[in-house]
């Protein structure tokens, strides 16, 4: 009976010793691994200046393994660095010769010699390029007979049928339109004698004034219409 009690007491002491050794081993292992709280990726210590420091930003970047780059702004007024596509027009390029219409200030006007026929009076109205550049005219000029005071005489000439074409005028070159009306002595139309013929180039507002020296023109009554043809190259001579 005494033998059994001693054996049980020794077994209890052995178990207690093993337990104590296990606790000591566990405590030693924990003290060697955790010396402080584990670091949290991507965070920094509070900054005293109200914001992250450069060192904080560098540490955060290193922790992430990435580098953020802000886009480089393009200075105002500088053109884009993208290459232009083939065949693209360049802004500010010189326009092709003949690509701009003639303006009134670049032209002079005249009335050529009458070429009568079959009871008709036919006068060429001529526009000449007086500028140093090539320009174009297209379509019909405007025209009006006026007296010495500038008052209109009769209705404005009517456009005759025709197909407008673009006429390119180099410096010194001309285009002409036919001014046609029935001879008043034959038609019996009421007449007036103009002091001048006002001519407006196509698509322009300003007029050119040419002295009229060819006598009476029909202004009303039978067969009093005055016709204008479309502009064509040359002087109509």
Short mmCIF file of C-alpha atoms in Angstrom, two decimals:
data_model
loop_
_atom_site.label_atom_id
_atom_site.label_comp_id
_atom_site.label_asym_id
_atom_site.label_seq_id
_atom_site.Cartn_x
_atom_site.Cartn_y
_atom_site.Cartn_z
CA UNK A 1 0.00 0.00 0.00
CA UNK A 2 2.91 2.33 0.90
CA UNK A 3 4.68 1.37 -2.30
CA UNK A 4 1.72 2.33 -4.46
CA UNK A 5 1.44 5.77 -2.80
CA UNK A 6 5.11 6.59 -3.38
CA UNK A 7 4.89 5.56 -7.02
CA UNK A 8 1.87 7.85 -7.60
CA UNK A 9 3.63 10.76 -5.91
CA UNK A 10 6.71 10.39 -8.13
CA UNK A 11 4.53 10.26 -11.26
CA UNK A 12 2.76 13.48 -10.23
CA UNK A 13 6.11 15.24 -9.65
CA UNK A 14 7.35 14.12 -13.10
CA UNK A 15 4.23 15.46 -14.85
CA UNK A 16 4.52 18.79 -13.02
CA UNK A 17 8.19 19.11 -14.00
CA UNK A 18 7.43 18.46 -17.68
CA UNK A 19 4.68 21.10 -17.57
CA UNK A 20 7.00 23.71 -16.03
CA UNK A 21 9.69 23.01 -18.63
CA UNK A 22 7.12 23.38 -21.39
CA UNK A 23 5.99 26.77 -20.08
CA UNK A 24 9.57 27.98 -19.81
CA UNK A 25 10.32 26.90 -23.37
CA UNK A 26 7.21 28.65 -24.69
CA UNK A 27 8.05 31.86 -22.83
CA UNK A 28 11.61 31.91 -24.17
CA UNK A 29 10.48 31.35 -27.74
CA UNK A 30 7.92 34.19 -27.62
CA UNK A 31 10.43 36.65 -26.22
CA UNK A 32 12.78 36.00 -29.13
CA UNK A 33 10.17 36.65 -31.86
CA UNK A 34 8.01 39.52 -30.71
CA UNK A 35 9.95 42.52 -29.53
CA UNK A 36 7.19 44.96 -30.39
CA UNK A 37 3.99 45.36 -32.40
CA UNK A 38 4.20 44.09 -35.99
CA UNK A 39 4.66 46.76 -38.66
CA UNK A 40 1.63 47.60 -40.82
CA UNK A 41 2.44 47.88 -44.52
CA UNK A 42 1.80 51.27 -46.03
CA UNK A 43 1.51 53.36 -42.82
CA UNK A 44 3.87 55.87 -41.23
CA UNK A 45 4.29 57.51 -37.86
CA UNK A 46 2.29 60.73 -37.30
CA UNK A 47 4.08 63.74 -38.72
CA UNK A 48 4.68 66.76 -36.53
CA UNK A 49 4.30 69.18 -39.40
CA UNK A 50 0.70 68.33 -40.24
CA UNK A 51 1.50 66.02 -43.16
CA UNK A 52 3.72 63.15 -44.31
CA UNK A 53 7.41 63.85 -44.73
CA UNK A 54 9.53 62.94 -47.74
CA UNK A 55 11.07 60.08 -45.76
CA UNK A 56 7.59 58.79 -44.92
CA UNK A 57 6.57 58.88 -48.57
CA UNK A 58 9.74 57.02 -49.59
CA UNK A 59 9.13 54.37 -46.92
CA UNK A 60 5.54 53.96 -48.03
CA UNK A 61 6.60 53.64 -51.67
CA UNK A 62 9.21 51.02 -50.77
CA UNK A 63 6.62 49.04 -48.80
CA UNK A 64 4.22 49.00 -51.74
CA UNK A 65 6.91 48.15 -54.26
CA UNK A 66 5.43 50.66 -56.75
CA UNK A 67 6.32 54.20 -57.74
CA UNK A 68 3.52 56.68 -58.50
CA UNK A 69 4.35 59.23 -61.19
CA UNK A 70 2.23 62.29 -61.85
CA UNK A 71 1.86 63.29 -65.52
CA UNK A 72 4.16 66.01 -66.74
CA UNK A 73 1.99 69.04 -67.65
CA UNK A 74 2.38 70.52 -71.11
CA UNK A 75 3.24 74.25 -70.93
CA UNK A 76 0.49 76.50 -72.23
CA UNK A 77 0.86 77.47 -75.87
CA UNK A 78 3.08 74.55 -76.83
CA UNK A 79 1.85 72.24 -79.60
CA UNK A 80 0.99 68.64 -78.93
CA UNK A 81 3.80 66.17 -79.34
CA UNK A 82 1.56 63.74 -81.21
CA UNK A 83 2.78 63.27 -84.79
CA UNK A 84 0.58 64.59 -87.56
CA UNK A 85 -0.96 62.03 -89.84
CA UNK A 86 0.27 61.82 -93.40
CA UNK A 87 -1.47 64.25 -95.70
CA UNK A 88 -2.79 66.46 -92.89
CA UNK A 89 -3.03 70.13 -93.70
CA UNK A 90 -0.64 72.35 -91.75
CA UNK A 91 -2.20 75.35 -89.99
CA UNK A 92 -0.99 78.61 -91.50
CA UNK A 93 0.13 77.03 -94.78
CA UNK A 94 0.13 79.31 -97.81
CA UNK A 95 -3.08 78.76 -99.84
CA UNK A 96 -2.75 77.46 -103.36
CA UNK A 97 -2.45 80.07 -106.07
CA UNK A 98 -5.80 81.05 -107.49
CA UNK A 99 -7.66 79.76 -104.46
CA UNK A 100 -8.95 83.19 -103.35
CA UNK A 101 -11.53 85.29 -105.10
CA UNK A 102 -10.73 88.71 -106.48
CA UNK A 103 -11.88 91.63 -104.36
CA UNK A 104 -13.20 94.90 -105.74
CA UNK A 105 -10.08 96.75 -104.55
CA UNK A 106 -7.93 94.47 -106.71
CA UNK A 107 -9.88 94.97 -109.92
CA UNK A 108 -10.51 97.64 -112.50
CA UNK A 109 -13.56 97.75 -114.76
CA UNK A 110 -14.13 98.93 -118.29
CA UNK A 111 -16.73 98.69 -121.05
CA UNK A 112 -15.45 97.50 -124.41
CA UNK A 113 -16.50 98.46 -127.90
CA UNK A 114 -20.04 97.71 -129.07
CA UNK A 115 -20.45 94.71 -131.35
CA UNK A 116 -23.98 95.17 -132.72
CA UNK A 117 -25.92 92.52 -134.60
CA UNK A 118 -29.51 91.58 -135.50
CA UNK A 119 -30.97 94.62 -133.76
CA UNK A 120 -28.95 94.00 -130.60
CA UNK A 121 -26.32 96.11 -128.89
CA UNK A 122 -23.57 94.01 -127.33
CA UNK A 123 -20.97 95.46 -125.00
CA UNK A 124 -18.26 93.52 -123.12
CA UNK A 125 -18.01 94.45 -119.44
CA UNK A 126 -14.40 93.72 -118.49
CA UNK A 127 -12.84 93.07 -115.07
CA UNK A 128 -9.02 93.19 -114.94
CA UNK A 129 -6.80 91.98 -112.09
CA UNK A 130 -4.67 94.95 -111.04
CA UNK A 131 -3.14 93.25 -108.00
CA UNK A 132 0.19 91.45 -107.67
CA UNK A 133 -1.43 88.09 -106.86
CA UNK A 134 -3.49 85.54 -108.76
CA UNK A 135 -7.19 85.54 -107.85
CA UNK A 136 -10.47 84.20 -109.22
CA UNK A 137 -13.92 85.36 -110.31
CA UNK A 138 -16.97 83.18 -110.83
CA UNK A 139 -20.51 83.76 -112.03
CA UNK A 140 -22.17 87.06 -112.90
CA UNK A 141 -21.15 90.62 -112.13
CA UNK A 142 -23.74 93.08 -110.94
CA UNK A 143 -24.54 96.13 -113.07
CA UNK A 144 -26.71 99.25 -112.93
CA UNK A 145 -27.07 102.35 -115.09
CA UNK A 146 -27.02 105.65 -113.18
CA UNK A 147 -27.41 109.32 -114.04
CA UNK A 148 -25.01 112.08 -113.07
CA UNK A 149 -26.58 112.31 -109.62
CA UNK A 150 -26.17 108.59 -108.99
CA UNK A 151 -29.87 107.76 -109.45
CA UNK A 152 -30.76 104.40 -110.99
CA UNK A 153 -32.03 104.37 -114.56
CA UNK A 154 -34.42 101.51 -115.29
CA UNK A 155 -34.31 98.06 -113.72
CA UNK A 156 -31.01 96.32 -113.11
CA UNK A 157 -29.83 94.03 -115.91
CA UNK A 158 -31.17 90.47 -115.87
CA UNK A 159 -28.92 87.43 -115.86
CA UNK A 160 -29.08 85.39 -119.03
CA UNK A 161 -28.87 81.62 -118.88
CA UNK A 162 -25.39 80.17 -118.58
CA UNK A 163 -23.19 77.87 -116.55
CA UNK A 164 -20.85 79.72 -114.15
CA UNK A 165 -17.22 78.66 -114.23
CA UNK A 166 -14.28 79.78 -112.13
CA UNK A 167 -11.99 82.12 -114.07
CA UNK A 168 -8.44 82.41 -112.74
CA UNK A 169 -6.89 85.83 -113.24
CA UNK A 170 -3.15 86.24 -113.03
CA UNK A 171 -1.95 89.80 -112.53
CA UNK A 172 -2.97 91.87 -115.55
CA UNK A 173 -5.42 89.27 -116.93
CA UNK A 174 -9.13 89.87 -117.53
CA UNK A 175 -12.57 88.29 -117.54
CA UNK A 176 -15.64 89.64 -119.31
CA UNK A 177 -19.43 89.42 -119.32
CA UNK A 178 -21.69 90.47 -122.19
CA UNK A 179 -24.11 93.38 -121.65
CA UNK A 180 -26.87 93.09 -124.26
CA UNK A 181 -30.08 94.99 -125.06
CA UNK A 182 -32.30 95.63 -128.04
CA UNK A 183 -31.65 98.76 -130.10
CA UNK A 184 -34.23 101.26 -128.77
CA UNK A 185 -34.71 102.79 -132.21
CA UNK A 186 -35.95 99.40 -133.39
CA UNK A 187 -37.82 98.22 -130.32
CA UNK A 188 -39.50 101.54 -129.54
CA UNK A 189 -38.59 101.27 -125.84
CA UNK A 190 -38.41 104.38 -123.68
CA UNK A 191 -34.78 105.41 -123.19
CA UNK A 192 -32.44 107.40 -121.00
CA UNK A 193 -28.80 108.30 -121.35
CA UNK A 194 -26.72 107.11 -118.39
CA UNK A 195 -23.72 108.96 -117.03
CA UNK A 196 -22.11 105.79 -115.76
CA UNK A 197 -22.39 102.05 -115.33
CA UNK A 198 -21.87 100.66 -111.82
CA UNK A 199 -20.23 97.20 -111.83
CA UNK A 200 -20.06 94.88 -108.82
CA UNK A 201 -17.65 91.92 -109.02
CA UNK A 202 -19.09 88.52 -108.06
CA UNK A 203 -19.57 87.99 -104.30
CA UNK A 204 -18.48 91.56 -103.53
CA UNK A 205 -20.36 94.57 -102.17
CA UNK A 206 -18.18 97.46 -103.32
CA UNK A 207 -18.75 98.75 -106.83
CA UNK A 208 -16.61 100.03 -109.67
CA UNK A 209 -17.83 103.03 -111.63
CA UNK A 210 -17.28 103.27 -115.38
CA UNK A 211 -18.26 106.28 -117.49
CA UNK A 212 -20.94 105.39 -120.06
CA UNK A 213 -20.32 106.95 -123.48
CA UNK A 214 -22.43 104.67 -125.71
CA UNK A 215 -25.61 106.77 -125.74
CA UNK A 216 -29.20 105.93 -124.83
CA UNK A 217 -30.25 102.65 -123.26
CA UNK A 218 -33.75 101.18 -122.81
CA UNK A 219 -35.25 101.80 -119.38
CA UNK A 220 -38.91 100.84 -119.82
CA UNK A 221 -41.51 99.72 -122.33
CA UNK A 222 -41.42 97.02 -124.96
CA UNK A 223 -38.19 94.99 -125.31
CA UNK A 224 -36.47 97.11 -122.67
CA UNK A 225 -34.70 94.30 -120.85
CA UNK A 226 -30.95 94.49 -120.46
CA UNK A 227 -29.16 91.14 -120.13
CA UNK A 228 -25.82 90.08 -118.59
CA UNK A 229 -23.97 86.89 -119.47
CA UNK A 230 -21.77 84.79 -117.19
CA UNK A 231 -18.10 85.79 -116.85
CA UNK A 232 -15.61 84.17 -119.23
CA UNK A 233 -11.83 84.51 -119.68
CA UNK A 234 -10.49 87.34 -121.83
CA UNK A 235 -11.67 90.83 -122.72
CA UNK A 236 -14.48 89.96 -125.12
CA UNK A 237 -12.76 91.77 -127.97
#
